[in-house]
Structures are given as structure tokens and as C-alpha cells.
Tab-separated table of C-alpha atoms and ligand atoms in Angstrom:
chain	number	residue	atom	x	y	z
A	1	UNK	CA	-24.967	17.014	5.052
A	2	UNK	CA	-24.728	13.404	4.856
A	3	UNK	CA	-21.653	11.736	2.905
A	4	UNK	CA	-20.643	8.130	2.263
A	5	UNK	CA	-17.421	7.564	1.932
A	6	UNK	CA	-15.078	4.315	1.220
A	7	UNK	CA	-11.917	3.690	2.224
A	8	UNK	CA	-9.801	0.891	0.456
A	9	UNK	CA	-5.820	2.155	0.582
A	10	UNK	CA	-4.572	-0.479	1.844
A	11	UNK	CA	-6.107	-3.987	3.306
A	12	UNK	CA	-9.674	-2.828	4.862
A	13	UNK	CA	-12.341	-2.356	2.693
A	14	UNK	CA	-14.814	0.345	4.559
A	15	UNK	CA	-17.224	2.522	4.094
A	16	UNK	CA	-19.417	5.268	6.184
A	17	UNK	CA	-21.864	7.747	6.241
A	18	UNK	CA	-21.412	10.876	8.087
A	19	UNK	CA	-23.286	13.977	9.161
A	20	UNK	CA	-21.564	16.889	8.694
A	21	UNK	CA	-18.431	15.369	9.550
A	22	UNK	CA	-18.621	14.847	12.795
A	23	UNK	CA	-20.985	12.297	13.781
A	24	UNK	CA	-20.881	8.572	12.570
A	25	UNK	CA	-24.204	7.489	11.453
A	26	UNK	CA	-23.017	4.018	10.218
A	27	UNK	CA	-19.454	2.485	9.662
A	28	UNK	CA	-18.875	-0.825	8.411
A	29	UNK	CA	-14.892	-2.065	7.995
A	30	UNK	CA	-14.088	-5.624	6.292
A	31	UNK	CA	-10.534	-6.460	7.157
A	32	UNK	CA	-8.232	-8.761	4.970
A	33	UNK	CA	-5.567	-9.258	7.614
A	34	UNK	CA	-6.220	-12.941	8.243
A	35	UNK	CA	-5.252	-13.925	5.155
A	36	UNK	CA	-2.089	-11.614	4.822
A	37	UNK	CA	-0.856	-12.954	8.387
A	38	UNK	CA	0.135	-16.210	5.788
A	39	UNK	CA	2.333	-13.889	4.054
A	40	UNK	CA	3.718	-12.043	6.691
A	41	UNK	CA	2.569	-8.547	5.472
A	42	UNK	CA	0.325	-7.620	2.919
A	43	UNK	CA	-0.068	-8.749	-0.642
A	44	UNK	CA	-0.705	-5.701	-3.119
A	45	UNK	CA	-1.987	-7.946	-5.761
A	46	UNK	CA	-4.337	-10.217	-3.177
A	47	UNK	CA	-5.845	-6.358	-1.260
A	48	UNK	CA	-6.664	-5.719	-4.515
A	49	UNK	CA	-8.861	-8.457	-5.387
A	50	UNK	CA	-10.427	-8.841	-2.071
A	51	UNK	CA	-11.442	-4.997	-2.460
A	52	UNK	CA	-13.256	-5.664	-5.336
A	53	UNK	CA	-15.176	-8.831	-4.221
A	54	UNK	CA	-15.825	-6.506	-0.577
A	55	UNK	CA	-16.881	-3.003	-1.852
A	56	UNK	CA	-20.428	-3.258	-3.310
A	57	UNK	CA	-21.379	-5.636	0.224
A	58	UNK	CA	-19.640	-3.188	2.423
A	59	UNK	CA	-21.171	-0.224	0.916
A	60	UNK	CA	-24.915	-1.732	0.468
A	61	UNK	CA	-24.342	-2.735	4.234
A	62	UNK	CA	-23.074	0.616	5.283
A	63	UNK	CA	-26.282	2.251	3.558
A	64	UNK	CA	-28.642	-0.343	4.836
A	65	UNK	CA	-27.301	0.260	8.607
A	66	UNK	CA	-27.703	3.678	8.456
A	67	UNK	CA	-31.254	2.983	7.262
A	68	UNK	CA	-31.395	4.709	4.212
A	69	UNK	CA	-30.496	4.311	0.243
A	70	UNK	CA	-28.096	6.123	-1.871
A	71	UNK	CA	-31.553	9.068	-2.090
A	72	UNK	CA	-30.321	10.000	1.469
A	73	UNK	CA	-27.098	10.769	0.857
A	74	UNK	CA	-25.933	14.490	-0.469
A	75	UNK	CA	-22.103	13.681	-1.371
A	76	UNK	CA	-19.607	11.096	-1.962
A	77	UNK	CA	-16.130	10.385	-0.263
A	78	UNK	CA	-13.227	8.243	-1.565
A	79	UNK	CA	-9.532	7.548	-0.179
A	80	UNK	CA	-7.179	8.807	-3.432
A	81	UNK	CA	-3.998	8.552	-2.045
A	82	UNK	CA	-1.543	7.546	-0.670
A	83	UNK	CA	-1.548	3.887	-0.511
A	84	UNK	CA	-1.445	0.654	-2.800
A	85	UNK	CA	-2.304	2.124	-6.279
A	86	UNK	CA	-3.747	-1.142	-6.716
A	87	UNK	CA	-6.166	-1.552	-3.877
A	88	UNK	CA	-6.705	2.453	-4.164
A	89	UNK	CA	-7.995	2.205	-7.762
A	90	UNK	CA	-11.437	-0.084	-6.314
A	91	UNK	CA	-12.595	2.281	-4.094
A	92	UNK	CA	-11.769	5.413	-6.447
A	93	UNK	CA	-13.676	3.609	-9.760
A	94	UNK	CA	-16.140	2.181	-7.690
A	95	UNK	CA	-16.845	5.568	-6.179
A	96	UNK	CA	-16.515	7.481	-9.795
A	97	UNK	CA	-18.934	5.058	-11.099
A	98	UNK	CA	-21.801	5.478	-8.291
A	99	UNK	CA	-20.949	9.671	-8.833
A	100	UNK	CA	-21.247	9.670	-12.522
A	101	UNK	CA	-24.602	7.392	-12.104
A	102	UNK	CA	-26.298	9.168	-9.537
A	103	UNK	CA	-24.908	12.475	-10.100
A	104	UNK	CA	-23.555	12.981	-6.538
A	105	UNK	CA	-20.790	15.144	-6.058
A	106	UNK	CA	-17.281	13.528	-5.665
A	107	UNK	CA	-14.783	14.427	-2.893
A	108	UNK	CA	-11.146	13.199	-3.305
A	109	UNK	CA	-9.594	12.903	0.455
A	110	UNK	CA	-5.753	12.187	1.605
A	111	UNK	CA	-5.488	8.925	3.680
A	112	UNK	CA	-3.335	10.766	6.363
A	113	UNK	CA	-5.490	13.798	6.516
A	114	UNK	CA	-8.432	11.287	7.007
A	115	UNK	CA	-6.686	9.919	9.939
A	116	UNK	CA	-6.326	12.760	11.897
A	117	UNK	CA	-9.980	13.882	10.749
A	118	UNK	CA	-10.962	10.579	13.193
A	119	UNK	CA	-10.896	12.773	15.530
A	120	UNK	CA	-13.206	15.163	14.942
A	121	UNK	CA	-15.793	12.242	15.092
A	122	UNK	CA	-14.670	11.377	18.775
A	123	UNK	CA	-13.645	15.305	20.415
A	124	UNK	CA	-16.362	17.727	19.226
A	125	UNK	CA	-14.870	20.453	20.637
A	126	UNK	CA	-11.592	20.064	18.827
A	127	UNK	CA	-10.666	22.639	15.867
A	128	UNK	CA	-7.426	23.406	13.875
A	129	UNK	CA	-5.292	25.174	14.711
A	130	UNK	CA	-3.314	22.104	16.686
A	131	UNK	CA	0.344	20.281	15.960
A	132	UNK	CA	-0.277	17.017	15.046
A	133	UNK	CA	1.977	13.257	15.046
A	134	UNK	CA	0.674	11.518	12.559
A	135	UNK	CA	2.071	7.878	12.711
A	136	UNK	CA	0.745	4.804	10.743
A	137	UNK	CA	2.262	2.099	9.076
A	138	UNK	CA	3.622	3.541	6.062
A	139	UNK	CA	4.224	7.348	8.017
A	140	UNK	CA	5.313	9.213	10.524
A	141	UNK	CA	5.196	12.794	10.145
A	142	UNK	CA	4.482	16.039	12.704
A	143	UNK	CA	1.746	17.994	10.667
A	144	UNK	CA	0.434	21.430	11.618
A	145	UNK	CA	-3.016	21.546	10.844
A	146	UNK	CA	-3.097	25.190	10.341
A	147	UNK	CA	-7.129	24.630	9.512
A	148	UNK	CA	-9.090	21.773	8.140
A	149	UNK	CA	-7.327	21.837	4.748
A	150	UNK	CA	-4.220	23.756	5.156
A	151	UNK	CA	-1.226	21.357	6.661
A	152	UNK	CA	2.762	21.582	6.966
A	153	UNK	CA	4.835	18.951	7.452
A	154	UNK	CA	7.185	19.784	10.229
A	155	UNK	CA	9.029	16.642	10.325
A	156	UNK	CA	9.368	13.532	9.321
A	157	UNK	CA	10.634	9.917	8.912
A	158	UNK	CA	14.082	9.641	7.032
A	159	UNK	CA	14.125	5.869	6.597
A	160	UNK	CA	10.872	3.966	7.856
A	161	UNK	CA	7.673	4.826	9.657
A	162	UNK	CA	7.102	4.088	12.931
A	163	UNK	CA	4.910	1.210	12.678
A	164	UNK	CA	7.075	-0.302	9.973
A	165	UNK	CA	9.577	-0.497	12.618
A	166	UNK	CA	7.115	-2.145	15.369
A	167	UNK	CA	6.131	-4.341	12.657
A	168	UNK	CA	9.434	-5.933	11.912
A	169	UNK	CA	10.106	-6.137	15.000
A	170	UNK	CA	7.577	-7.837	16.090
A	171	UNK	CA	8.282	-10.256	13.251
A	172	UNK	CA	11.440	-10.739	13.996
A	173	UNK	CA	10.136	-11.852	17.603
A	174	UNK	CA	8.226	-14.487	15.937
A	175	UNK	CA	4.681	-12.384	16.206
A	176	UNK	CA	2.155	-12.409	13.597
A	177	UNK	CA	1.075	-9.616	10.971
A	178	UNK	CA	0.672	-6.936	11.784
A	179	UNK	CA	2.773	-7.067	14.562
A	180	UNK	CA	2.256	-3.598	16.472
A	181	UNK	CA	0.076	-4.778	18.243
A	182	UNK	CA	1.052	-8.104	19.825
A	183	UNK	CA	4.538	-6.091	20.372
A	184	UNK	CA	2.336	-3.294	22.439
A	185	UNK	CA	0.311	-5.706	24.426
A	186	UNK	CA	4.004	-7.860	25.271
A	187	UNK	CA	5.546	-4.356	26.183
A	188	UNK	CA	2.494	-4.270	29.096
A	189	UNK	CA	4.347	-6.880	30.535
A	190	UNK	CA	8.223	-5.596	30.733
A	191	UNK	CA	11.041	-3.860	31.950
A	192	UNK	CA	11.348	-0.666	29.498
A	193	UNK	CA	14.920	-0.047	31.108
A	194	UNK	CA	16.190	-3.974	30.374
A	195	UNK	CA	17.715	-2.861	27.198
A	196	UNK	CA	19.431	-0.659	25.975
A	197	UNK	CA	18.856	1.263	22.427
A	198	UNK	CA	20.350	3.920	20.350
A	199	UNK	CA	18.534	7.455	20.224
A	200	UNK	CA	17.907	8.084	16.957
A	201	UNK	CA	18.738	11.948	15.557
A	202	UNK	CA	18.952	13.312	11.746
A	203	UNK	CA	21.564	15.844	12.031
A	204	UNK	CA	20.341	19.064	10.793
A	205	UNK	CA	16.659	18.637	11.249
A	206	UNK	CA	15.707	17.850	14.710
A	207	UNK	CA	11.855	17.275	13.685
A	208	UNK	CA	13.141	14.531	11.746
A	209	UNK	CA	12.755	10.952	12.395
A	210	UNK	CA	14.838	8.048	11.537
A	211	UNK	CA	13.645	4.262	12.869
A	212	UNK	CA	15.517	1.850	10.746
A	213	UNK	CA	18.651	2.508	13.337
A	214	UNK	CA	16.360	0.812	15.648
A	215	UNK	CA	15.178	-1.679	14.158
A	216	UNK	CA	18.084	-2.718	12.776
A	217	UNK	CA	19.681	-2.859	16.271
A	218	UNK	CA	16.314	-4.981	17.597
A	219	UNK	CA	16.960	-6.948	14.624
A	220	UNK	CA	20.878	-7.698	15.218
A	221	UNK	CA	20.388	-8.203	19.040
A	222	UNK	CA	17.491	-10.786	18.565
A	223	UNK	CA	20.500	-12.434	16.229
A	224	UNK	CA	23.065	-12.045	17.576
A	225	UNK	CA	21.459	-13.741	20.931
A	226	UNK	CA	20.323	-16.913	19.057
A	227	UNK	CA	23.580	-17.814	17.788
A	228	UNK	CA	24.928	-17.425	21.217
A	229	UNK	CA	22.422	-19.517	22.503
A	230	UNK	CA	21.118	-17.074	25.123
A	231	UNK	CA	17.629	-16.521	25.692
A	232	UNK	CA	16.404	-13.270	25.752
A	233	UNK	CA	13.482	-11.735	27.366
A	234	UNK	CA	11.040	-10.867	25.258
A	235	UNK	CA	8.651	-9.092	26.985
A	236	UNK	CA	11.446	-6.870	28.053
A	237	UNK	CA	13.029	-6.622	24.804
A	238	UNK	CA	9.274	-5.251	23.580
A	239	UNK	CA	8.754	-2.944	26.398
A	240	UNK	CA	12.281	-1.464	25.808
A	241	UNK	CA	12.113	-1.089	22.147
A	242	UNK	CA	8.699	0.596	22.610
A	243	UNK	CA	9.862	2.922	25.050
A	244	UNK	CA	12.924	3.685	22.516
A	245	UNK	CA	10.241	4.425	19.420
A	246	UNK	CA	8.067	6.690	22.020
A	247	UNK	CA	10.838	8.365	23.193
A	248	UNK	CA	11.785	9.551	19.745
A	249	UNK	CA	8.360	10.269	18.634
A	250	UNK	CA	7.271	12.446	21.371
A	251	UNK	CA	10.689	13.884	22.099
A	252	UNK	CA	10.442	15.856	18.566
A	253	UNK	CA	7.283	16.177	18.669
A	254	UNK	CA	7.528	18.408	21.961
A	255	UNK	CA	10.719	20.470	20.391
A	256	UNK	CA	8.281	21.066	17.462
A	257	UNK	CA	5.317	22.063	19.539
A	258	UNK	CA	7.128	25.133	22.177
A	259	UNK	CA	9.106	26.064	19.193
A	260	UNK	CA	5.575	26.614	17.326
A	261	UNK	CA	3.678	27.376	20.548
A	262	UNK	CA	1.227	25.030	20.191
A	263	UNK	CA	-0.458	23.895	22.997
A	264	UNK	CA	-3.250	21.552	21.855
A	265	UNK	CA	-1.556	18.614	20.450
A	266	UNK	CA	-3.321	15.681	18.740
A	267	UNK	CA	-2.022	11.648	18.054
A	268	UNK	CA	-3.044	10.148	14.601
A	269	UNK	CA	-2.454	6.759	12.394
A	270	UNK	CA	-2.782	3.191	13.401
A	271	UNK	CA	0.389	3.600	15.677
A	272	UNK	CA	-1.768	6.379	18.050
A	273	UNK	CA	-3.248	3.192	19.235
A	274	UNK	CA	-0.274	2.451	21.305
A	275	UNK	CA	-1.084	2.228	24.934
A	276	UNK	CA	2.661	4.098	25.598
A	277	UNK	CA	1.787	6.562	23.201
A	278	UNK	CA	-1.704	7.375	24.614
A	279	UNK	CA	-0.251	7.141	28.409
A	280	UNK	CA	2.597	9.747	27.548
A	281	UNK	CA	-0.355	11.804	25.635
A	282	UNK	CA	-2.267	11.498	28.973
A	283	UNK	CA	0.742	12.661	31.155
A	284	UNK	CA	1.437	15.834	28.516
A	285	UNK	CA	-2.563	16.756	30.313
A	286	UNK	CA	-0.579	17.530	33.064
A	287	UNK	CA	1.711	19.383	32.199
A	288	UNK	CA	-0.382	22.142	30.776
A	289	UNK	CA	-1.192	20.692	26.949
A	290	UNK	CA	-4.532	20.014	25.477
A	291	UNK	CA	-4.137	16.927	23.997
A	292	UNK	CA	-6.246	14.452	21.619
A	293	UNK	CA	-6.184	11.116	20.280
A	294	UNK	CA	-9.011	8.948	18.492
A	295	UNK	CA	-10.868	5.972	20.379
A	296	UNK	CA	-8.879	2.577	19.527
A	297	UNK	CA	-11.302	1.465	16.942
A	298	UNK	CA	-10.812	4.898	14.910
A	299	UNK	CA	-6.766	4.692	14.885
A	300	UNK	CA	-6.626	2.044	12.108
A	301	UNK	CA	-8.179	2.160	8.697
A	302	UNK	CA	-12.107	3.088	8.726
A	303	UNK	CA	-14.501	4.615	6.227
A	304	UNK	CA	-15.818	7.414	9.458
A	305	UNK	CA	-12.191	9.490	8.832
A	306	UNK	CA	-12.746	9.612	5.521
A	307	UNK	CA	-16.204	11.377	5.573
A	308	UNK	CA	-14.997	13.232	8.335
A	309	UNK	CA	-12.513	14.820	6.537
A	310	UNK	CA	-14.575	14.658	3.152
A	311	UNK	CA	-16.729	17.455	4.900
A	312	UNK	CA	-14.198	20.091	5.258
A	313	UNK	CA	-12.510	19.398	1.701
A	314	UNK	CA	-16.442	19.928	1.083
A	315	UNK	CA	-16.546	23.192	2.452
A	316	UNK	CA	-13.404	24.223	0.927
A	317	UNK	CA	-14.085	23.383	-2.756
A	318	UNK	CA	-12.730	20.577	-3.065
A	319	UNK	CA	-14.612	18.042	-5.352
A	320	UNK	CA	-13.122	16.395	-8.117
A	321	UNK	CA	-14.996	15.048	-11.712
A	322	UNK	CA	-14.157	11.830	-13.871
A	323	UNK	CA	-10.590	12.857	-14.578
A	324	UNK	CA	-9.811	11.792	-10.783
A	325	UNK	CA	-6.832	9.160	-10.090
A	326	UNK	CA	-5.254	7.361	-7.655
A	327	UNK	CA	-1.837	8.192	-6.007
A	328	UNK	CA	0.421	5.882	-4.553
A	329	UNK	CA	2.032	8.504	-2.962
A	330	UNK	CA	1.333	12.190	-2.219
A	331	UNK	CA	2.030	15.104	0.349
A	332	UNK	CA	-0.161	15.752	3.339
A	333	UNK	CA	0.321	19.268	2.015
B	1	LIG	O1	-2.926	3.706	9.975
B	1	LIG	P1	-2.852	2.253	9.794
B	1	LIG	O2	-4.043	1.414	10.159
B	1	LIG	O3	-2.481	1.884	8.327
B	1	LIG	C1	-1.691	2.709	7.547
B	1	LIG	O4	-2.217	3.727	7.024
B	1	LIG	O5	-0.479	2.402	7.448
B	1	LIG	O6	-1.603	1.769	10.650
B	1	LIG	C2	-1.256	0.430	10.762
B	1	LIG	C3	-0.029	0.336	11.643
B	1	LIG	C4	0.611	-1.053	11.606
B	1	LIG	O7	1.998	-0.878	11.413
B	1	LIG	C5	0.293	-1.600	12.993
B	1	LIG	O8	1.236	-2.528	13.467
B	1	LIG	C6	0.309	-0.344	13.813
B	1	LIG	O9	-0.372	0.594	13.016
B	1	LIG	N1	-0.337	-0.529	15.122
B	1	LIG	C7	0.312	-0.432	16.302
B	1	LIG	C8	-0.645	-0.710	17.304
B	1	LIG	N2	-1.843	-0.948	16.703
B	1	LIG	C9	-1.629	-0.828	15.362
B	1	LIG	N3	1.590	-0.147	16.571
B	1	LIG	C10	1.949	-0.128	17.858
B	1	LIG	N4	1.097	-0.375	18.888
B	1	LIG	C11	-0.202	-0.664	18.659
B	1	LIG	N5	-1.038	-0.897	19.656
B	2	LIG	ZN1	-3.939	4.278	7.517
């Protein structure tokens, strides 16, 4: 079954067109973040606009570079929610419209369960059940993915997600939007034990997360250093914040897994690109886990997850008709 999907929650436009969810025939992703670096994050009203001058070239690209025409395709895929209502809306009406004209069915998919579906494109052996971190820039939640439809939310963020949090920092540093990144790839070159940070914990629910702490305290000691006039190593100050993020993520993320008994463990989101993330992943091998996380150019916003995930919500009934919307927010669940 081949499905073409489009993604547009936030500030790519994409599209794809999968085989029966697990193998990428042709993926095509048209980023807007060069022109919300001038802003410093993105701009709801400017995503918007750019999706809708983006889609019909990124989809008529995606269809001619998997060398077919909309005749080849048995099903359509479209990011609902969550995300910017705004930028959502283009790739759900634009989607509706091509349905209603061609009389493909329509399949409604959750960004975050589209993220972890990236990696059923890259591991074809994995299969549900698993415990999965899910961490983006506008999440960070442990999920158990009791099957391809059925998830729990074991924990989550309090406050902000964890990207959010690597993101201001970053800006704070001086780095560009969207910071993660340039705050990962200065982290490669520190001391993780130069500074010190507070461990975050939500009394009561030890699944839960809670990074604004954190970056508050990043925040204050970049501050607090420049009216002193002391310099402060930045590299080091990356490294050790990252290690401080990491060490909460995957600290309740273990508790979560032996107290579920899961062993096969999978990394999700834009934030799974995280070379700490993926080496502490790596070292959990080890140790006796199984665990999973999708190449670097699946972790951020693509159309692939979508129609990976579009497949199983397939399977499991879920198509939706002319009365479908767009969500700024909604549960994984
Ligand atoms: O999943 P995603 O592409 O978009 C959302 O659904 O939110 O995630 C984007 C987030 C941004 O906050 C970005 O800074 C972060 O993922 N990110 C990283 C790295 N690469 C992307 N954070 C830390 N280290 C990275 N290497
Ligand atoms: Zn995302």
C-alpha cells in the first residue's frame, strides 16, 4: 500500500510516499528555518504562509521522485495535531482537498506518534510493544507503545520540553535558531563535570520531568557572569548543561522502563538527535536493553514518519472524512 503523506506542524513543509509503512519510496522536506533564525524562533503567522506557497511544489516533487502520479497512490496522510494551528491547517485543507477530489481515503496522524513511527522506516525488525522517550521541541514525554495505535503516557514535562530548554540556552549563549544543535556540537568539545547544575525532580511523580529549573539556572549563571565581568567557558558550560538534560531524561526513563519491564527501549523527536542521547542509548546495548533510535535525518520534522505511522492508523480504522480539523494540541493517547 502506497501513501503520501504531508507534514506541515510546524516550520518544514514535507511530504512522502511510503510502502506499507516501512520503506521510504520518496521524501522531500522544505525547511523555513533560515528565515526564522532573524526572529530568533519561529513565526506562527510567517510558517503559515510559507506552507502554503511550499505544499503543492513539495508534494508534485515528492510524486514526481517517486516516479509516479497521484494514480499510484492508494491513501492519503496528513499531520492533524499537535502543532501551530496555523501552519497545521495547510497541510490538513490541502490534503482534504486532494481526498475529496480524487476520492482517496484520508488518514489523520498525531505529530508525536509520527515521530516515533520514523523508526519503523530505519529498524525493520522493530514492533510495539517497547517504552518509548519521546523528546522534541515542544515535548518530552515517556510513551508506552503498547501496539501501533495504543500509547500511555508515563511521564512527562511539567514546565518545558527538552529541546525548549536546549534552545534557550543556546540562545542565551549567543547561538542561532534553533539552537540544539549548535549547543550539541559545542558540548563535543567540553568538560561535562565544569559546572555544576541542579537535578531536576517533580515530587510525587518520578516519571515526570521539569527543565525550566535548568534553564533558568543556565540562564542566571550566563548573567550573572557578564556583569561580573568573568568569562565563562562555553564549550564547557554546553557540555555540562547537556549532560544535566541527559541525565534527567534517561534517569526516568530507566525507573520507568524496570518498573514496566521493558527491555526494548526506543529515542524519538528532534532532540533523539543528540549525540549524548544516542551515545547513552548505545551504552544501555550493553547493559542488556534493546534499544532504537531513528537515523539523524529522520529525528526532525519529515513527511516518511507520517506515512509510516499513517499505515498502522490504516490498519486500525482510522480514516477520517471532510469534518476533519486541526489541533493545536492533543494527547499522544
Ligand atoms: O521534533 P522536532 O523537529 O520539532 C518538534 O516537533 O518540536 O524537534 C526540534 C527540536 C528543537 O528544539 C531542536 O533544537 C532540537 O529538536 N534538536 C536538538 C538537536 N537537534 C535538534 N537538540 C539537541 N541536540 C541536537 N543535536
Ligand atoms: Zn516534531
Amino acid at each position: 500500500m502506497k501513501i503520501l503523506s504531508i507534514e506541515s506542524s510546524c516550520d518544514e513543509t514535507a511530504a512522502a510516499v511510503i510502502e506499507d509503512g516501512r520503506r521510504i519510496i520518496s521524501s522531500v522536506v522544505a525547511t523555513q528555518v533560515e528565515e526564522h533564525k532573524l526572529y530568533g524562533g519561529v513565526v506562527p503567522e510567517i510558517a503559515s504562509r510559507r506552507h502554503c506557497e511550499a505544499i503543492n511544489g513539495v508534494v508534485e516533487e515528492t510524486l514526481a521522485r517517486a516516479e509516479t502520479d497521484i494514480g499510484g497512490i492508494d491513501a492519503l496522510a496528513v499531520t492533524y495535531a499537535p502543532g501551530l494551528i496555523g501552519a497545521l491547517l495547510v497541510g490538513v485543507n490541502f490534503a482534504k482537498g486532494l481526498s475529496l477530489s480524487t476520492g482517496l481515503p484520508l488518514i489523520p496522524v498525531h505529530h508525536l506518534r509520527s515521530h516515533i513511527a520514523a523508526n519503523y522506516l530505519a529498524h525493520p525488525q522493530l514492533e510495539p510493544p517497547f517504552l518509548c522517550l519521546v523528546v522534541s521541541g515542544g515535548h518530552s514525554h515517556i510513551v508506552e507503545v503498547q501496539d501501533y495505535t495504543r500509547m500511555k503516557i508515563i511521564g512527562r514535562t511539567r514546565d518545558d520540553a527538552a529541546g525548549e530548554a536546549f534552545d534557550k540556552a543556546a540562545r542565551t549563549m549567543g547561538m542561532s535558531y534553533p539552537g540544539g544543535i549548535h549547543l550539541d556540537e559545542a558540548a563535543e568539545l567540553g568538560d561535562e563535570n565544569a559546572y555544576r547544575f541542579p537535578k531536576p525532580k517533580v515530587s510525587s511523580s518520578p516519571y515526570d520531568f521539569s527543565f525550566s529549573g535548568l534553564k533558568t539556572a543556565v540562564i542566571n549563571l550566563i548573567h550573572n557572569s557578564g556583569q561580573r565581568g568573568e568569562a565563562l567557558e562555553v564549550n564547557d558550560l554546553c557540555a555540562s548543561f547537556r549532560k544535566a538534560v541527559a541525565d534527567s531524561l534517561f534517569d526516568n526513563f530507566l525507573l520507568a522502563a524496570n518498573d514496566l519491564g521493558y527491555k526494548k527501549l526506543v529515542l524519538a523527536g528532534g532532540v533523539s538527535a543528540n549525540r549524548l542521547l544516542r551515545r547513552r542509548a548505545d551504552a544501555l546495548c550493553a547493559e542488556g536493553y534493546e534499544v532504537y533510535y531513528p537515523p539523524k535525518e529522520l529525528c526532525g520534522d519529515n513527511g516518511a514518519m507520517v506515512g509510516a505511522q499513517a499505515y498502522y492508523e490504516y490498519l486500525a480504522g482510522n480514516t477520517a472524512g471532510m469534518e476533519l480539523n486541526a489541533a493545536a494540541t492533543m494527547s499522544i493517547e
